[in-house]
Amino acid sequence: MDLWVIMLLVLAVVVGLGGWAGVVAIQRHILTGRQDRWRALEGRFNQVTLDADRYERSPDDALAAPGWLDRSSPVVRGFSGTLKRAQRDRAELERSVSRAPGRAGRELSSGSRDPASGLAPTEQDLQEFELLVERLEDAYRDTDRAVRSVGWTRPGTLQVPHPQFLLDPRWGRSAVLPRLGSLEQASAAQSVKEFLDAAYPLRRDTALKALRERSGGAGHAHRAQKALDQLIQTRRYTADHHGFLWPGSTVVEHWGVYRTFGRDADVSIQDIPPVEVANALWVLLPADRGMPDEELLELAQQHLALTAGFTSGLTQSLNDGIARGLKSLPEGVQRTINGAVPHGVFLPTSAPKIRQLLSEGLHEGLVTGRLQRQPDGLVRRLRSGWPSTYRR
């Protein structure tokens, strides 16, 4: 065989081996990167567990937030259940992840094992784990805020309509949207999530409009939109059948919060979810008797501060003026105009929108089991209380 042929074959083998080694190196680099991300998520998960446990281990921490030691507190018990479910879900997720080829979790210098080094997680696995971690962090943040707001409590001293009053500081307060943090490349995703965490539920278009108004430039607005789309794509935020965005950690059926919508609110009538109106109706209903629809909805309109506003009053005055002017016209002309414009609404007002919103809230309360219509036609509470948390 000619020498040049032998050299060509040797070169082909070398190139082939080099290419194979390069592919292996790239795959190893990708695997190592994913293991590092998994390890970081493990650290965040474990940190929540340590934060929750430290009150029993550290006297100083216990004195700073003694409510964490009160196992009769519904919010503490609620978080304990959330933590147990998260630990179970984490174990199931780890079992479903493929093993790293030829490797088990390596031993650390402390004598413990590093589970991440024995796993080969996919991007989907990492997304599932991150969603799980964020749900747990959301639940811990809510509970810690609630515990610190009431201090030390004893059984029976939690005088609120339901424990969720303590979990969400917006309960019963005006629907004001928060400021938006930095939209620089490194912080945009976290800033948008923090904005939504303090503003939900919002329609996607409304959320996007609010983000653009607060972004301060076309480039930042584009970055905010990408961050919002990513939150939805990764299921950190999901849309209900009405089109409202909710955190992935929130169980809407268990959510008992409502806000008010007076002149100082940033949320318009079109952006109030029916379930929020239903929550307010539940709170307004007496525990021992029902109310007729009209009385209940009128009370809710006042309590939620749903007012037509100055422009609606001006519109109503114009409608009344037009109606008075029609009386000077021939009777046949009056009949024709009144037939074409029922109820004298020549210029539209927001009153029908308010009525429709309240009616949708009543319907939502009935179909979700918050409310019940009795045989006598009165609306009563169906559920007697609420879960201690609305987190998964």
CSV table of C-alpha atoms in Angstrom, one decimal:
chain,number,residue,atom,x,y,z
A,1,MET,CA,0.0,0.0,0.0
A,2,ASP,CA,1.3,3.4,-0.9
A,3,LEU,CA,2.6,5.6,1.9
A,4,TRP,CA,0.2,8.5,1.1
A,5,VAL,CA,-2.8,6.1,1.4
A,6,ILE,CA,-1.6,5.0,4.9
A,7,MET,CA,-1.1,8.6,5.9
A,8,LEU,CA,-4.5,9.5,4.7
A,9,LEU,CA,-6.1,6.7,6.7
A,10,VAL,CA,-4.2,7.7,9.8
A,11,LEU,CA,-5.3,11.3,9.3
A,12,ALA,CA,-8.9,10.2,9.0
A,13,VAL,CA,-8.7,8.1,12.2
A,14,VAL,CA,-7.2,11.0,14.0
A,15,VAL,CA,-9.8,13.5,12.8
A,16,GLY,CA,-12.6,11.0,13.6
A,17,LEU,CA,-11.2,10.4,17.2
A,18,GLY,CA,-10.8,14.2,17.6
A,19,GLY,CA,-14.3,14.9,16.5
A,20,TRP,CA,-15.7,12.2,18.8
A,21,ALA,CA,-13.7,13.6,21.7
A,22,GLY,CA,-15.0,17.1,20.9
A,23,VAL,CA,-18.6,15.9,20.9
A,24,VAL,CA,-18.0,14.1,24.2
A,25,ALA,CA,-16.4,17.2,25.7
A,26,ILE,CA,-19.3,19.4,24.5
A,27,GLN,CA,-21.9,16.9,25.9
A,28,ARG,CA,-19.9,16.8,29.2
A,29,HIS,CA,-19.8,20.6,29.4
A,30,ILE,CA,-23.6,20.8,28.8
A,31,LEU,CA,-24.2,18.1,31.4
A,32,THR,CA,-22.0,19.9,33.9
A,33,GLY,CA,-23.8,23.1,33.3
A,34,ARG,CA,-27.2,21.5,33.9
A,35,GLN,CA,-25.9,19.8,37.0
A,36,ASP,CA,-24.7,23.2,38.4
A,37,ARG,CA,-28.1,24.7,37.7
A,38,TRP,CA,-29.8,21.7,39.5
A,39,ARG,CA,-27.4,22.1,42.4
A,40,ALA,CA,-28.3,25.8,42.7
A,41,LEU,CA,-32.0,25.0,42.8
A,42,GLU,CA,-31.3,22.4,45.5
A,43,GLY,CA,-29.5,25.1,47.5
A,44,ARG,CA,-32.6,27.4,47.2
A,45,PHE,CA,-34.9,24.6,48.2
A,46,ASN,CA,-32.8,23.6,51.2
A,47,GLN,CA,-32.5,27.2,52.2
A,48,VAL,CA,-36.2,27.6,52.6
A,49,THR,CA,-36.3,24.4,54.7
A,50,LEU,CA,-33.4,25.8,56.9
A,51,ASP,CA,-35.1,29.1,57.3
A,52,ALA,CA,-38.3,27.5,58.4
A,53,ASP,CA,-36.5,25.2,60.9
A,54,ARG,CA,-34.2,27.8,62.4
A,55,TYR,CA,-36.9,29.2,64.7
A,56,GLU,CA,-36.9,26.0,66.7
A,57,ARG,CA,-33.1,25.8,66.7
A,58,SER,CA,-32.2,29.4,67.4
A,59,PRO,CA,-33.6,31.3,70.5
A,60,ASP,CA,-32.7,34.6,68.9
A,61,ASP,CA,-34.7,33.8,65.8
A,62,ALA,CA,-37.6,32.5,67.8
A,63,LEU,CA,-37.8,35.7,69.8
A,64,ALA,CA,-37.7,37.7,66.6
A,65,ALA,CA,-40.7,35.8,65.1
A,66,PRO,CA,-42.3,33.7,67.9
A,67,GLY,CA,-45.4,33.1,65.8
A,68,TRP,CA,-43.4,30.4,63.8
A,69,LEU,CA,-43.5,28.2,67.0
A,70,ASP,CA,-47.3,28.4,67.3
A,71,ARG,CA,-48.4,25.2,65.6
A,72,SER,CA,-52.0,26.1,66.3
A,73,SER,CA,-51.7,29.0,63.9
A,74,PRO,CA,-53.5,28.1,60.6
A,75,VAL,CA,-50.9,29.9,58.5
A,76,VAL,CA,-48.0,27.9,60.1
A,77,ARG,CA,-49.8,24.6,59.7
A,78,GLY,CA,-50.6,25.6,56.1
A,79,PHE,CA,-47.0,26.2,55.3
A,80,SER,CA,-46.0,22.9,57.0
A,81,GLY,CA,-48.4,21.1,54.6
A,82,THR,CA,-47.0,23.0,51.6
A,83,LEU,CA,-43.4,22.1,52.6
A,84,LYS,CA,-44.3,18.4,52.9
A,85,ARG,CA,-45.9,18.4,49.5
A,86,ALA,CA,-42.9,20.2,48.0
A,87,GLN,CA,-40.5,17.6,49.5
A,88,ARG,CA,-42.6,14.8,48.2
A,89,ASP,CA,-42.8,16.4,44.7
A,90,ARG,CA,-39.0,17.0,44.7
A,91,ALA,CA,-38.3,13.3,45.6
A,92,GLU,CA,-40.6,12.2,42.7
A,93,LEU,CA,-38.9,14.6,40.3
A,94,GLU,CA,-35.4,13.4,41.3
A,95,ARG,CA,-36.5,9.8,40.7
A,96,SER,CA,-37.8,10.6,37.2
A,97,VAL,CA,-34.5,12.3,36.1
A,98,SER,CA,-32.1,10.2,34.1
A,99,ARG,CA,-28.9,9.1,35.7
A,100,ALA,CA,-25.6,10.5,34.6
A,101,PRO,CA,-23.8,7.9,32.5
A,102,GLY,CA,-21.5,5.7,34.6
A,103,ARG,CA,-21.7,8.0,37.7
A,104,ALA,CA,-23.4,8.2,41.0
A,105,GLY,CA,-23.6,11.1,43.4
A,106,ARG,CA,-20.0,11.9,44.5
A,107,GLU,CA,-18.9,12.1,48.1
A,108,LEU,CA,-18.2,15.5,49.5
A,109,SER,CA,-15.5,16.4,52.0
A,110,SER,CA,-18.1,16.7,54.7
A,111,GLY,CA,-19.0,13.0,54.2
A,112,SER,CA,-22.4,13.8,52.6
A,113,ARG,CA,-23.2,13.0,49.0
A,114,ASP,CA,-23.8,15.4,46.0
A,115,PRO,CA,-26.9,14.0,44.3
A,116,ALA,CA,-26.7,16.5,41.4
A,117,SER,CA,-23.4,14.9,40.2
A,118,GLY,CA,-25.2,11.6,39.6
A,119,LEU,CA,-28.1,13.2,37.5
A,120,ALA,CA,-28.5,14.1,33.9
A,121,PRO,CA,-31.4,16.6,34.0
A,122,THR,CA,-32.9,17.9,30.8
A,123,GLU,CA,-34.1,21.5,30.3
A,124,GLN,CA,-37.6,20.3,31.0
A,125,ASP,CA,-36.4,18.7,34.3
A,126,LEU,CA,-34.8,22.0,35.3
A,127,GLN,CA,-37.9,24.0,34.5
A,128,GLU,CA,-40.0,21.7,36.6
A,129,PHE,CA,-37.6,22.0,39.5
A,130,GLU,CA,-37.4,25.7,39.3
A,131,LEU,CA,-41.2,26.0,39.2
A,132,LEU,CA,-41.3,23.8,42.3
A,133,VAL,CA,-38.7,25.9,44.1
A,134,GLU,CA,-40.4,29.2,43.3
A,135,ARG,CA,-43.8,27.9,44.5
A,136,LEU,CA,-42.1,26.9,47.8
A,137,GLU,CA,-40.4,30.3,48.1
A,138,ASP,CA,-43.7,32.1,47.4
A,139,ALA,CA,-45.4,30.1,50.2
A,140,TYR,CA,-42.6,30.8,52.7
A,141,ARG,CA,-42.6,34.5,51.9
A,142,ASP,CA,-46.4,34.7,52.5
A,143,THR,CA,-46.2,32.8,55.7
A,144,ASP,CA,-43.3,34.7,57.1
A,145,ARG,CA,-45.0,38.0,56.4
A,146,ALA,CA,-48.2,36.8,58.1
A,147,VAL,CA,-46.4,35.4,61.1
A,148,ARG,CA,-44.5,38.6,61.6
A,149,SER,CA,-47.6,40.8,61.2
A,150,VAL,CA,-49.4,39.2,64.2
A,151,GLY,CA,-46.5,38.1,66.4
A,152,TRP,CA,-47.3,35.5,69.1
A,153,THR,CA,-50.9,34.2,68.8
A,154,ARG,CA,-52.9,31.7,70.8
A,155,PRO,CA,-55.7,29.4,69.6
A,156,GLY,CA,-58.8,31.4,68.9
A,157,THR,CA,-57.1,34.8,68.8
A,158,LEU,CA,-56.9,35.1,65.0
A,159,GLN,CA,-59.8,37.5,64.6
A,160,VAL,CA,-59.9,37.8,60.8
A,161,PRO,CA,-62.5,36.5,58.3
A,162,HIS,CA,-60.1,33.8,57.2
A,163,PRO,CA,-56.3,33.3,57.6
A,164,GLN,CA,-55.6,34.5,54.1
A,165,PHE,CA,-56.2,38.0,55.4
A,166,LEU,CA,-52.7,37.7,56.8
A,167,LEU,CA,-51.1,36.1,53.7
A,168,ASP,CA,-51.8,38.8,51.2
A,169,PRO,CA,-51.3,42.4,52.3
A,170,ARG,CA,-53.6,43.6,49.5
A,171,TRP,CA,-56.6,42.0,51.2
A,172,GLY,CA,-59.4,44.6,51.3
A,173,ARG,CA,-57.1,47.4,50.1
A,174,SER,CA,-57.1,49.5,47.0
A,175,ALA,CA,-55.9,47.8,43.8
A,176,VAL,CA,-52.7,49.9,43.2
A,177,LEU,CA,-50.0,48.6,40.8
A,178,PRO,CA,-46.4,48.6,42.1
A,179,ARG,CA,-43.4,50.2,40.7
A,180,LEU,CA,-41.2,48.3,38.2
A,181,GLY,CA,-37.7,47.4,39.1
A,182,SER,CA,-34.6,47.6,36.8
A,183,LEU,CA,-35.0,46.2,33.3
A,184,GLU,CA,-31.3,45.7,32.6
A,185,GLN,CA,-30.4,42.4,31.0
A,186,ALA,CA,-29.5,40.7,34.2
A,187,SER,CA,-32.5,41.8,36.3
A,188,ALA,CA,-35.4,42.1,33.8
A,189,ALA,CA,-36.9,38.7,34.4
A,190,GLN,CA,-36.8,39.0,38.2
A,191,SER,CA,-38.2,42.6,38.0
A,192,VAL,CA,-41.1,41.6,35.9
A,193,LYS,CA,-41.9,38.6,38.1
A,194,GLU,CA,-41.8,40.8,41.2
A,195,PHE,CA,-44.2,43.3,39.5
A,196,LEU,CA,-46.7,40.5,38.6
A,197,ASP,CA,-46.4,39.0,42.1
A,198,ALA,CA,-47.6,42.3,43.6
A,199,ALA,CA,-50.2,43.0,40.8
A,200,TYR,CA,-51.9,39.8,39.9
A,201,PRO,CA,-54.5,38.9,38.7
A,202,LEU,CA,-54.2,40.9,35.5
A,203,ARG,CA,-55.1,40.3,31.9
A,204,ARG,CA,-52.0,39.7,29.8
A,205,ASP,CA,-52.7,42.8,27.7
A,206,THR,CA,-53.2,44.9,30.8
A,207,ALA,CA,-50.0,43.6,32.3
A,208,LEU,CA,-48.1,44.3,29.2
A,209,LYS,CA,-49.4,47.8,28.9
A,210,ALA,CA,-48.5,48.5,32.5
A,211,LEU,CA,-45.0,47.2,32.0
A,212,ARG,CA,-44.5,49.3,28.9
A,213,GLU,CA,-45.7,52.5,30.7
A,214,ARG,CA,-43.1,51.8,33.5
A,215,SER,CA,-40.3,50.6,31.3
A,216,GLY,CA,-38.8,53.9,30.2
A,217,GLY,CA,-37.8,53.1,26.6
A,218,ALA,CA,-38.5,50.9,23.7
A,219,GLY,CA,-35.5,48.6,24.4
A,220,HIS,CA,-36.6,48.1,28.0
A,221,ALA,CA,-40.2,47.6,27.0
A,222,HIS,CA,-39.2,44.8,24.6
A,223,ARG,CA,-37.2,43.2,27.3
A,224,ALA,CA,-40.2,43.4,29.7
A,225,GLN,CA,-42.4,41.7,27.1
A,226,LYS,CA,-39.9,38.9,26.6
A,227,ALA,CA,-39.7,38.4,30.3
A,228,LEU,CA,-43.5,38.3,30.6
A,229,ASP,CA,-43.7,35.8,27.7
A,230,GLN,CA,-41.0,33.6,29.4
A,231,LEU,CA,-42.9,33.6,32.7
A,232,ILE,CA,-46.0,32.3,30.8
A,233,GLN,CA,-44.1,29.8,28.7
A,234,THR,CA,-42.4,28.2,31.7
A,235,ARG,CA,-45.8,28.1,33.6
A,236,ARG,CA,-44.6,30.4,36.4
A,237,TYR,CA,-47.7,32.4,35.4
A,238,THR,CA,-50.9,30.8,33.9
A,239,ALA,CA,-54.1,32.2,32.5
A,240,ASP,CA,-57.5,31.2,33.7
A,241,HIS,CA,-60.6,30.7,31.5
A,242,HIS,CA,-61.3,34.4,31.8
A,243,GLY,CA,-57.9,35.4,30.5
A,244,PHE,CA,-56.4,36.6,33.9
A,245,LEU,CA,-52.8,35.7,34.8
A,246,TRP,CA,-52.1,33.9,38.1
A,247,PRO,CA,-48.8,32.7,39.7
A,248,GLY,CA,-48.2,29.1,39.1
A,249,SER,CA,-48.1,28.6,42.9
A,250,THR,CA,-51.7,29.9,43.4
A,251,VAL,CA,-54.7,27.7,43.5
A,252,VAL,CA,-57.5,30.0,42.3
A,253,GLU,CA,-60.2,27.9,43.9
A,254,HIS,CA,-58.5,28.5,47.3
A,255,TRP,CA,-57.8,32.2,46.7
A,256,GLY,CA,-60.0,34.3,49.0
A,257,VAL,CA,-58.5,37.7,48.5
A,258,TYR,CA,-60.2,40.8,47.1
A,259,ARG,CA,-59.2,44.5,46.6
A,260,THR,CA,-61.2,47.7,46.2
A,261,PHE,CA,-61.4,49.8,43.1
A,262,GLY,CA,-62.0,53.4,44.0
A,263,ARG,CA,-60.6,56.5,42.4
A,264,ASP,CA,-57.1,55.9,43.7
A,265,ALA,CA,-57.0,52.4,42.2
A,266,ASP,CA,-54.9,51.6,39.1
A,267,VAL,CA,-57.1,48.7,37.9
A,268,SER,CA,-60.1,49.6,35.7
A,269,ILE,CA,-63.5,47.9,35.8
A,270,GLN,CA,-62.6,45.8,32.8
A,271,ASP,CA,-59.7,44.3,34.6
A,272,ILE,CA,-61.4,43.0,37.7
A,273,PRO,CA,-61.7,39.2,37.7
A,274,PRO,CA,-65.1,37.7,38.6
A,275,VAL,CA,-63.5,35.5,41.2
A,276,GLU,CA,-62.3,38.6,43.1
A,277,VAL,CA,-65.9,40.0,43.1
A,278,ALA,CA,-67.1,36.6,44.3
A,279,ASN,CA,-64.6,36.7,47.2
A,280,ALA,CA,-66.0,40.1,48.3
A,281,LEU,CA,-69.6,38.8,48.1
A,282,TRP,CA,-68.6,35.9,50.4
A,283,VAL,CA,-67.2,38.3,52.9
A,284,LEU,CA,-70.2,40.7,52.8
A,285,LEU,CA,-72.8,37.9,53.3
A,286,PRO,CA,-73.7,37.3,56.9
A,287,ALA,CA,-72.8,33.8,58.1
A,288,ASP,CA,-76.3,33.0,59.3
A,289,ARG,CA,-78.6,34.3,56.6
A,290,GLY,CA,-79.0,35.0,52.9
A,291,MET,CA,-79.6,38.2,50.9
A,292,PRO,CA,-81.5,39.0,47.7
A,293,ASP,CA,-79.4,39.6,44.6
A,294,GLU,CA,-80.2,43.3,44.4
A,295,GLU,CA,-79.3,44.1,48.0
A,296,LEU,CA,-76.1,42.0,47.9
A,297,LEU,CA,-74.9,43.5,44.6
A,298,GLU,CA,-75.7,47.1,45.8
A,299,LEU,CA,-73.7,46.4,49.0
A,300,ALA,CA,-70.8,45.0,46.9
A,301,GLN,CA,-70.7,48.0,44.6
A,302,GLN,CA,-70.3,50.3,47.6
A,303,HIS,CA,-67.8,48.1,49.4
A,304,LEU,CA,-65.6,47.6,46.3
A,305,ALA,CA,-65.9,51.4,45.6
A,306,LEU,CA,-67.1,50.7,42.1
A,307,THR,CA,-68.3,54.1,41.1
A,308,ALA,CA,-69.2,55.5,37.7
A,309,GLY,CA,-67.0,58.5,38.4
A,310,PHE,CA,-67.3,62.2,37.3
A,311,THR,CA,-67.4,61.6,33.6
A,312,SER,CA,-70.2,59.1,34.0
A,313,GLY,CA,-72.2,61.7,36.0
A,314,LEU,CA,-71.7,64.2,33.3
A,315,THR,CA,-72.8,61.7,30.7
A,316,GLN,CA,-75.9,61.0,32.7
A,317,SER,CA,-76.7,64.7,32.9
A,318,LEU,CA,-76.3,65.0,29.1
A,319,ASN,CA,-78.6,62.0,28.6
A,320,ASP,CA,-81.2,63.6,30.9
A,321,GLY,CA,-80.9,66.9,29.0
A,322,ILE,CA,-81.5,65.2,25.7
A,323,ALA,CA,-84.5,63.3,27.1
A,324,ARG,CA,-86.0,66.6,28.3
A,325,GLY,CA,-85.4,68.2,24.9
A,326,LEU,CA,-87.2,65.3,23.1
A,327,LYS,CA,-90.4,66.2,24.9
A,328,SER,CA,-90.7,69.3,22.7
A,329,LEU,CA,-90.8,67.2,19.6
A,330,PRO,CA,-93.9,65.7,18.0
A,331,GLU,CA,-95.2,62.6,19.7
A,332,GLY,CA,-94.5,60.4,16.7
A,333,VAL,CA,-90.9,61.5,16.5
A,334,GLN,CA,-90.5,60.9,20.2
A,335,ARG,CA,-91.7,57.3,19.8
A,336,THR,CA,-89.4,56.7,16.9
A,337,ILE,CA,-86.3,58.0,18.8
A,338,ASN,CA,-87.2,56.2,22.1
A,339,GLY,CA,-87.6,53.0,20.1
A,340,ALA,CA,-84.2,53.4,18.6
A,341,VAL,CA,-82.6,54.5,21.9
A,342,PRO,CA,-84.1,52.4,24.8
A,343,HIS,CA,-84.0,53.7,28.3
A,344,GLY,CA,-82.8,57.1,27.1
A,345,VAL,CA,-79.1,56.1,27.0
A,346,PHE,CA,-78.1,58.4,24.1
A,347,LEU,CA,-74.5,58.4,25.4
A,348,PRO,CA,-73.0,55.3,27.0
A,349,THR,CA,-72.1,55.2,30.7
A,350,SER,CA,-70.1,52.8,32.8
A,351,ALA,CA,-73.1,51.8,34.9
A,352,PRO,CA,-74.0,48.8,32.7
A,353,LYS,CA,-70.3,47.6,32.9
A,354,ILE,CA,-70.4,47.8,36.7
A,355,ARG,CA,-73.7,45.9,36.8
A,356,GLN,CA,-72.3,43.2,34.4
A,357,LEU,CA,-69.2,42.9,36.5
A,358,LEU,CA,-71.1,42.3,39.7
A,359,SER,CA,-73.4,39.8,38.0
A,360,GLU,CA,-70.5,37.9,36.7
A,361,GLY,CA,-69.0,37.9,40.1
A,362,LEU,CA,-72.2,36.5,41.6
A,363,HIS,CA,-72.3,33.8,38.9
A,364,GLU,CA,-68.6,32.9,39.6
A,365,GLY,CA,-69.3,32.6,43.3
A,366,LEU,CA,-72.2,30.2,42.6
A,367,VAL,CA,-70.3,27.9,40.1
A,368,THR,CA,-67.2,27.8,42.2
A,369,GLY,CA,-68.9,26.8,45.4
A,370,ARG,CA,-68.3,30.0,47.3
A,371,LEU,CA,-72.0,30.9,47.3
A,372,GLN,CA,-75.3,29.1,47.1
A,373,ARG,CA,-78.8,30.1,46.0
A,374,GLN,CA,-81.4,28.9,48.4
A,375,PRO,CA,-84.9,27.7,47.4
A,376,ASP,CA,-86.3,31.0,48.6
A,377,GLY,CA,-84.0,32.8,46.0
A,378,LEU,CA,-81.7,34.3,48.6
A,379,VAL,CA,-77.9,34.0,48.2
A,380,ARG,CA,-76.0,32.5,51.1
A,381,ARG,CA,-72.4,31.4,51.8
A,382,LEU,CA,-71.9,27.8,50.7
A,383,ARG,CA,-68.4,27.2,52.2
A,384,SER,CA,-68.1,28.0,55.9
A,385,GLY,CA,-64.4,28.9,55.8
A,386,TRP,CA,-61.3,28.9,53.6
A,387,PRO,CA,-58.1,26.9,53.4
A,388,SER,CA,-55.2,28.2,55.5
A,389,THR,CA,-53.3,28.9,52.3
A,390,TYR,CA,-53.9,29.3,48.6
A,391,ARG,CA,-50.5,28.0,47.6
A,392,ARG,CA,-49.9,24.6,46.0
